[in-house]
Coordinates of C-alpha atoms and ligand atoms in Angstrom, one line a residue:
M197 CA 27.5 -32.1 14.7
N198 CA 24.7 -35.5 15.3
K199 CA 21.9 -35.9 12.8
I200 CA 19.2 -34.9 15.0
I201 CA 21.0 -31.2 15.6
I202 CA 21.4 -31.0 12.0
I203 CA 17.5 -32.1 11.4
L204 CA 16.3 -30.1 14.0
M205 CA 18.1 -26.7 12.9
A206 CA 17.1 -27.6 9.4
A207 CA 13.7 -27.6 10.6
M208 CA 13.9 -24.4 12.5
T209 CA 15.3 -22.1 9.7
V210 CA 12.2 -22.4 7.7
C211 CA 10.1 -22.3 11.1
A212 CA 10.0 -18.6 12.1
T213 CA 9.4 -15.7 10.2
A214 CA 9.3 -12.0 11.6
T215 CA 5.8 -10.6 10.8
A216 CA 3.4 -12.6 12.8
K217 CA 3.2 -12.0 16.9
S218 CA 2.9 -15.5 18.6
K219 CA -0.2 -17.0 19.4
S220 CA -1.8 -14.7 16.4
P221 CA -4.4 -16.6 13.9
A222 CA -1.4 -15.3 11.1
R223 CA 1.6 -17.1 13.4
K224 CA -0.5 -20.6 14.1
L225 CA -0.9 -20.4 10.1
I226 CA 2.7 -19.9 9.6
N227 CA 3.8 -22.9 12.4
R228 CA 1.1 -25.5 10.6
L229 CA 2.5 -24.2 7.2
C230 CA 5.7 -25.2 8.2
D231 CA 4.7 -28.6 9.6
L232 CA 2.9 -29.2 6.3
Q233 CA 5.7 -28.4 4.6
K234 CA 7.6 -31.3 5.9
R235 CA 5.0 -33.7 4.4
G236 CA 4.5 -32.5 1.3
T237 CA 3.2 -29.5 -1.1
L238 CA -0.4 -28.9 -0.6
I239 CA -2.6 -28.4 -4.0
G240 CA -4.4 -25.6 -4.5
H241 CA -6.9 -24.2 -6.8
Q242 CA -8.1 -20.5 -7.5
D243 CA -12.1 -20.4 -7.2
A244 CA -12.3 -23.8 -6.9
L245 CA -15.6 -24.1 -4.7
F246 CA -17.4 -21.4 -7.1
Y247 CA -17.5 -22.8 -10.5
G248 CA -15.9 -25.1 -12.5
T249 CA -15.6 -25.4 -16.5
T250 CA -19.3 -26.7 -17.0
W251 CA -21.3 -25.3 -13.7
K252 CA -21.3 -22.5 -11.4
W253 CA -22.6 -21.7 -7.8
E254 CA -23.1 -25.1 -7.1
F255 CA -22.0 -24.7 -3.5
G256 CA -20.2 -28.0 -1.9
R257 CA -18.7 -28.8 -5.7
S258 CA -15.1 -28.3 -7.1
D259 CA -13.7 -29.9 -10.3
I260 CA -11.1 -31.2 -8.4
N261 CA -13.1 -33.0 -6.3
D262 CA -15.1 -34.2 -9.1
V263 CA -11.8 -35.9 -10.7
C264 CA -10.9 -37.5 -7.9
G265 CA -13.2 -37.3 -5.2
D266 CA -10.9 -34.7 -2.6
Y267 CA -11.0 -31.4 -2.3
P268 CA -7.9 -28.9 -3.2
A269 CA -6.2 -28.3 0.3
V270 CA -5.7 -24.4 -0.7
L271 CA -8.9 -22.4 -2.1
G272 CA -7.4 -19.3 -4.1
C273 CA -10.0 -16.0 -3.8
D274 CA -10.2 -12.5 -5.3
L275 CA -11.0 -9.4 -3.8
G276 CA -11.2 -7.6 -7.2
G277 CA -14.2 -5.2 -6.9
I278 CA -14.3 -5.1 -3.2
E279 CA -12.8 -1.5 -3.6
H280 CA -15.9 0.0 -4.8
G281 CA -17.9 -1.8 -2.6
N282 CA -19.6 -4.2 -5.0
D283 CA -21.3 -7.2 -4.2
R284 CA -19.6 -9.4 -6.7
N285 CA -16.1 -9.9 -7.4
L286 CA -14.8 -9.0 -10.8
D287 CA -15.5 -12.6 -11.9
G288 CA -19.1 -12.1 -10.9
V289 CA -18.5 -14.3 -7.7
P290 CA -20.7 -12.9 -4.8
F291 CA -18.4 -11.6 -1.6
D292 CA -21.1 -13.4 0.8
K293 CA -20.9 -16.6 -1.1
M294 CA -17.4 -16.3 -0.8
R295 CA -17.0 -15.9 3.0
E296 CA -19.6 -18.8 3.2
Q297 CA -17.2 -21.0 1.8
I298 CA -13.9 -19.5 3.0
I299 CA -15.3 -20.0 6.7
D300 CA -16.9 -23.5 5.6
F301 CA -13.6 -24.4 3.9
A302 CA -11.3 -23.6 6.9
Q303 CA -13.3 -25.3 9.7
K304 CA -12.6 -28.4 7.8
G305 CA -8.9 -27.7 7.7
G306 CA -8.6 -25.9 4.3
I307 CA -6.1 -23.2 4.0
V308 CA -7.0 -19.5 2.2
T309 CA -5.3 -17.2 -0.5
I310 CA -6.7 -14.1 -1.4
S311 CA -5.4 -12.3 -4.4
W312 CA -6.5 -8.6 -5.5
H313 CA -7.2 -7.5 -9.2
A314 CA -8.1 -3.8 -8.0
D315 CA -9.1 -1.6 -10.5
N316 CA -6.8 1.7 -11.4
P317 CA -7.0 4.1 -9.0
A318 CA -6.2 7.1 -11.3
N319 CA -8.7 6.2 -14.0
G320 CA -11.2 3.5 -13.6
G321 CA -10.0 1.1 -15.9
N322 CA -9.6 -2.2 -14.6
A323 CA -6.3 -4.1 -12.9
W324 CA -4.7 -4.5 -16.5
N325 CA -5.2 -0.8 -17.4
V326 CA -1.9 1.0 -17.4
D327 CA -2.9 4.0 -19.1
A328 CA -2.8 6.1 -16.2
P329 CA -0.1 6.1 -13.4
A330 CA -1.1 5.5 -10.0
V331 CA 1.3 3.9 -7.2
A332 CA 3.0 7.3 -6.8
Q333 CA -0.4 9.1 -6.6
S334 CA -1.5 6.2 -3.8
L335 CA 1.1 6.8 -1.5
P336 CA 0.7 9.3 1.3
G337 CA 0.6 13.1 0.1
G338 CA -0.9 11.9 -3.3
A339 CA -4.1 12.9 -5.0
L340 CA -5.3 9.2 -4.7
H341 CA -4.3 8.6 -1.1
A342 CA -7.2 9.2 0.3
K343 CA -9.1 6.3 -2.1
M344 CA -6.6 4.1 -1.9
T345 CA -6.8 4.0 2.3
Q346 CA -10.6 3.7 1.9
W347 CA -10.1 0.9 -0.9
I348 CA -7.7 -0.9 1.6
A349 CA -9.8 -0.3 4.2
R350 CA -12.4 -2.4 2.3
T351 CA -10.6 -5.3 2.5
I352 CA -9.9 -5.2 5.6
D353 CA -13.5 -5.6 6.4
F354 CA -13.9 -8.5 4.4
I355 CA -10.8 -9.9 6.1
K356 CA -12.0 -9.2 9.5
S357 CA -15.6 -10.8 9.1
L358 CA -13.5 -13.9 8.3
K359 CA -14.3 -15.8 11.5
D360 CA -15.3 -19.2 12.5
S361 CA -18.4 -20.7 14.5
N362 CA -16.4 -19.7 17.8
G363 CA -16.0 -15.9 16.7
R364 CA -12.4 -16.7 16.1
P365 CA -10.6 -14.9 12.9
I366 CA -9.7 -17.5 10.1
P367 CA -6.1 -17.0 9.0
V368 CA -5.3 -16.1 5.4
I369 CA -2.8 -15.6 3.5
F370 CA -2.8 -12.4 1.6
R371 CA -0.7 -11.6 -1.6
P372 CA -1.6 -7.6 -2.6
W373 CA -0.1 -6.3 -5.8
H374 CA 1.1 -9.9 -7.2
E375 CA 2.8 -10.4 -10.4
M376 CA 4.6 -6.9 -9.8
T377 CA 7.9 -7.5 -12.1
G378 CA 5.6 -7.6 -15.1
S379 CA 4.2 -4.9 -17.4
W380 CA 0.6 -5.7 -17.3
F381 CA -0.9 -4.5 -14.4
W382 CA -0.8 -0.7 -13.1
W383 CA 1.4 -1.5 -10.4
G384 CA 3.8 -3.5 -12.3
T385 CA 7.5 -2.8 -13.0
P386 CA 7.6 0.1 -15.7
H387 CA 4.9 2.3 -14.1
C388 CA 6.2 2.8 -10.7
T389 CA 9.6 2.7 -9.1
A390 CA 10.8 -0.3 -6.6
K391 CA 10.4 2.0 -3.8
E392 CA 7.1 3.4 -4.5
Y393 CA 5.9 -0.3 -5.0
Q394 CA 7.5 -1.0 -2.0
S395 CA 5.8 1.7 -0.4
L396 CA 2.3 0.7 -1.5
F397 CA 3.0 -2.7 -0.1
R398 CA 3.7 -1.4 3.4
M399 CA 0.8 0.6 3.1
V400 CA -1.3 -2.2 3.1
V401 CA 0.6 -4.1 5.5
R402 CA 0.6 -0.9 8.0
Q403 CA -3.0 -0.1 7.5
F404 CA -3.9 -3.8 8.9
R405 CA -1.3 -3.6 11.7
K406 CA -2.9 -0.5 12.8
A407 CA -6.3 -1.6 12.4
R408 CA -5.1 -4.8 14.3
I409 CA -5.7 -7.5 12.1
D410 CA -3.8 -10.1 13.0
N411 CA -5.2 -13.4 10.8
V412 CA -2.7 -12.2 7.8
V413 CA -0.4 -13.9 6.1
W414 CA 1.6 -11.5 3.5
S415 CA 2.7 -12.9 0.3
Y416 CA 5.5 -11.1 -2.4
S417 CA 4.7 -12.6 -5.3
P418 CA 6.6 -12.0 -8.5
G419 CA 6.0 -13.2 -11.8
A420 CA 8.7 -16.0 -12.9
D421 CA 10.9 -15.2 -15.7
A422 CA 13.1 -18.0 -17.7
H423 CA 16.5 -15.3 -16.9
D424 CA 15.6 -14.6 -13.4
T425 CA 18.5 -13.3 -10.8
P426 CA 17.7 -13.1 -7.3
Q427 CA 18.2 -9.0 -8.1
R428 CA 15.3 -9.1 -10.1
F429 CA 13.2 -11.4 -8.3
F430 CA 13.5 -9.1 -4.8
N431 CA 13.8 -6.1 -7.0
A432 CA 10.6 -4.9 -5.2
Y433 CA 10.8 -6.8 -2.2
P434 CA 8.9 -4.4 0.6
G435 CA 11.4 -6.2 3.6
D436 CA 10.9 -9.0 5.6
R437 CA 9.5 -7.6 8.1
Y438 CA 6.2 -7.0 5.9
V439 CA 6.7 -10.6 4.1
D440 CA 5.9 -14.1 5.5
M441 CA 5.9 -15.9 2.4
L442 CA 7.4 -15.9 -0.8
G443 CA 5.8 -17.0 -4.4
F444 CA 5.7 -16.3 -8.2
D445 CA 3.4 -17.2 -10.6
I446 CA 4.0 -19.3 -13.3
Y447 CA 2.1 -20.2 -16.8
Q448 CA 3.3 -22.7 -19.5
Y449 CA 3.6 -20.7 -22.6
N450 CA 6.0 -22.8 -24.7
G451 CA 7.6 -26.2 -24.3
P452 CA 7.6 -28.5 -20.7
E453 CA 11.7 -27.9 -20.6
E454 CA 11.3 -24.1 -20.4
F455 CA 8.6 -24.2 -17.8
V456 CA 10.7 -26.7 -15.5
A457 CA 13.5 -24.6 -16.0
T458 CA 12.0 -21.7 -15.0
C459 CA 10.2 -22.9 -12.6
R460 CA 13.6 -24.6 -10.9
L461 CA 15.8 -21.4 -11.4
D462 CA 12.7 -19.3 -9.3
L463 CA 12.5 -21.9 -6.8
K464 CA 16.2 -22.1 -6.2
I465 CA 15.9 -18.5 -5.6
M466 CA 13.0 -18.4 -3.0
H467 CA 14.9 -21.6 -1.5
D468 CA 18.3 -20.0 -0.8
Y469 CA 16.2 -16.5 0.7
A470 CA 13.6 -18.2 2.5
Q471 CA 16.5 -20.5 4.4
K472 CA 18.6 -17.5 5.1
H473 CA 15.7 -15.4 6.0
R474 CA 13.1 -17.4 7.7
K475 CA 10.3 -17.1 5.3
L476 CA 8.4 -19.7 3.6
Y477 CA 7.8 -20.3 -0.3
A478 CA 4.7 -21.7 -2.8
I479 CA 4.2 -21.6 -6.2
T480 CA 1.1 -19.0 -5.7
E481 CA -0.1 -19.0 -9.7
T482 CA 0.4 -22.0 -12.3
G483 CA -0.9 -24.1 -15.1
Y484 CA -1.1 -24.5 -19.0
R485 CA -4.1 -23.1 -20.3
N486 CA -6.6 -25.5 -21.6
T487 CA -3.9 -28.5 -20.3
P488 CA -3.3 -29.5 -23.8
D489 CA -0.3 -32.1 -22.4
E490 CA -2.8 -34.7 -20.7
K491 CA 0.1 -36.0 -18.7
W492 CA 0.9 -32.4 -17.5
F493 CA 0.3 -32.7 -13.7
T494 CA 2.7 -35.7 -13.5
N495 CA 5.1 -35.7 -16.0
V496 CA 5.6 -31.5 -16.2
L497 CA 4.3 -29.8 -12.5
R498 CA 5.4 -32.7 -10.4
P499 CA 9.2 -33.1 -11.8
A500 CA 9.3 -29.0 -11.9
Y501 CA 9.3 -28.8 -8.5
Q502 CA 10.4 -32.1 -7.3
G503 CA 13.5 -31.8 -4.3
F504 CA 12.1 -28.3 -3.5
S505 CA 9.9 -27.9 -0.9
P506 CA 7.0 -25.4 -1.6
C507 CA 4.3 -25.2 0.8
Y508 CA 1.8 -24.8 -1.5
V509 CA 1.0 -25.0 -6.0
L510 CA -2.3 -23.2 -6.5
L511 CA -3.5 -24.2 -10.2
W512 CA -5.5 -20.7 -12.2
R513 CA -9.3 -21.2 -11.9
N514 CA -11.7 -23.0 -14.4
A515 CA -13.4 -20.3 -15.6
W516 CA -17.0 -20.9 -16.8
D517 CA -17.8 -18.3 -18.9
Q518 CA -14.6 -18.8 -21.0
K519 CA -13.9 -21.7 -22.9
E520 CA -9.9 -21.8 -22.7
E521 CA -9.4 -20.3 -19.6
N522 CA -9.2 -23.1 -17.4
F523 CA -6.4 -24.4 -15.5
G524 CA -7.3 -27.2 -13.0
P525 CA -8.3 -30.8 -14.2
A526 CA -11.9 -31.5 -15.0
P527 CA -14.0 -34.5 -15.5
E528 CA -14.7 -34.1 -19.6
K529 CA -11.0 -32.8 -19.8
S530 CA -8.2 -35.5 -21.3
C531 CA -5.6 -34.6 -18.2
A532 CA -8.3 -36.0 -15.8
E533 CA -6.7 -39.4 -15.6
D534 CA -3.2 -38.0 -15.1
F535 CA -4.5 -35.9 -12.1
R536 CA -6.1 -38.7 -10.2
L537 CA -2.2 -39.7 -10.2
F538 CA -1.1 -36.6 -9.1
H539 CA -3.5 -37.0 -6.1
K540 CA -2.7 -40.2 -5.3
D541 CA 1.4 -39.3 -5.0
D542 CA 2.3 -39.1 -0.9
A543 CA 3.6 -35.7 -1.7
T544 CA 0.7 -34.1 -3.0
L545 CA -1.6 -33.1 0.2
F546 CA -5.1 -32.2 -0.8
L547 CA -8.3 -31.7 1.9
N548 CA -8.4 -35.1 3.0
D549 CA -4.9 -35.3 4.2
I550 CA -5.2 -31.9 6.4
R551 CA -8.7 -32.4 7.6
N552 CA -9.4 -30.9 11.3
Ligands
BMA173 C1 -6.8 -13.5 -14.7 C2 -8.1 -14.3 -15.6 C3 -8.9 -13.1 -15.6 C4 -9.6 -13.1 -13.8 C5 -8.4 -12.6 -13.3 C6 -9.5 -12.7 -11.9 O1 -5.9 -14.5 -15.0 O2 -8.4 -15.4 -15.2 O3 -9.9 -13.8 -16.6 O4 -10.9 -11.8 -14.2 O5 -7.5 -13.5 -13.7 O6 -9.5 -13.8 -11.4

């Protein structure tokens, strides 16, 4: 086989995923991500445009931009609280401002990913409240099904309202029920069976499809584990018809060696599956709380995915109201200089690299 055919085949294997219809906004985003993936890895930041370590609600600002004069390429947002029809999400971000920022960011060429820390529908506690099992009862026939259907409908209303100035739907990556391999969320592994989890995930996708929403790229993202295996990673996988993008959430808790090794282990699991099943893959959340290692971005994070091609890496949020809840760079942090080097790396893509 000649070289050109091999290159074409490699490009094709990652570029078609099953869930989105051709020409839909979701399909266009999938295709765009496939193309961008060949150029490098998009760098994202959760809540980047809403607040930073020392400021809040100054729209147009971003800690990453304050550090390196460029915005992240991926904006992460969370819908926690929308299920109740609240005005603000669980971290105080007003949903109307979130919508405004998403639209503006997407029109500039930025890519948006959305998570959902939904409350526990069984007892009204938050997403981390595991005192009352809720998954089985949220499924068709269950006592919480009507409530869950309404909750999902509220996420649909928000995502449906994301339209550009020409009225075209803005595509987003949605990753509901994330980190299901852990025990901390009410939808986590010990609180339901894998089958029940799959049904819950599929229920969301089906409800979106029934509402004819075609701007969602679906993401399945377990929590990373140092002893991961494909069996564990895919234990709760809802199936190729319901997922476009694989991902995992990983934080550095111990030494950098463990972080890098776990990252590479899970990247390999995702890469192998993605190649065969034509899926995208990403590092859907990461960071080292408070970034005590001033070279973390170039010495740890970059080597952790070197040689793989995750389409994006999303740093978790820089909370303005919790001193150590920061995972991205900020001007006053000792990792700022290192982040400027990370930004200069040809294989890291920021907003200026992908602008419309
Ligand atoms: C968690 C923490 C919480 C936050 C939640 C949703 O990881 O950052 O403080 O409320 O995400 O953003």
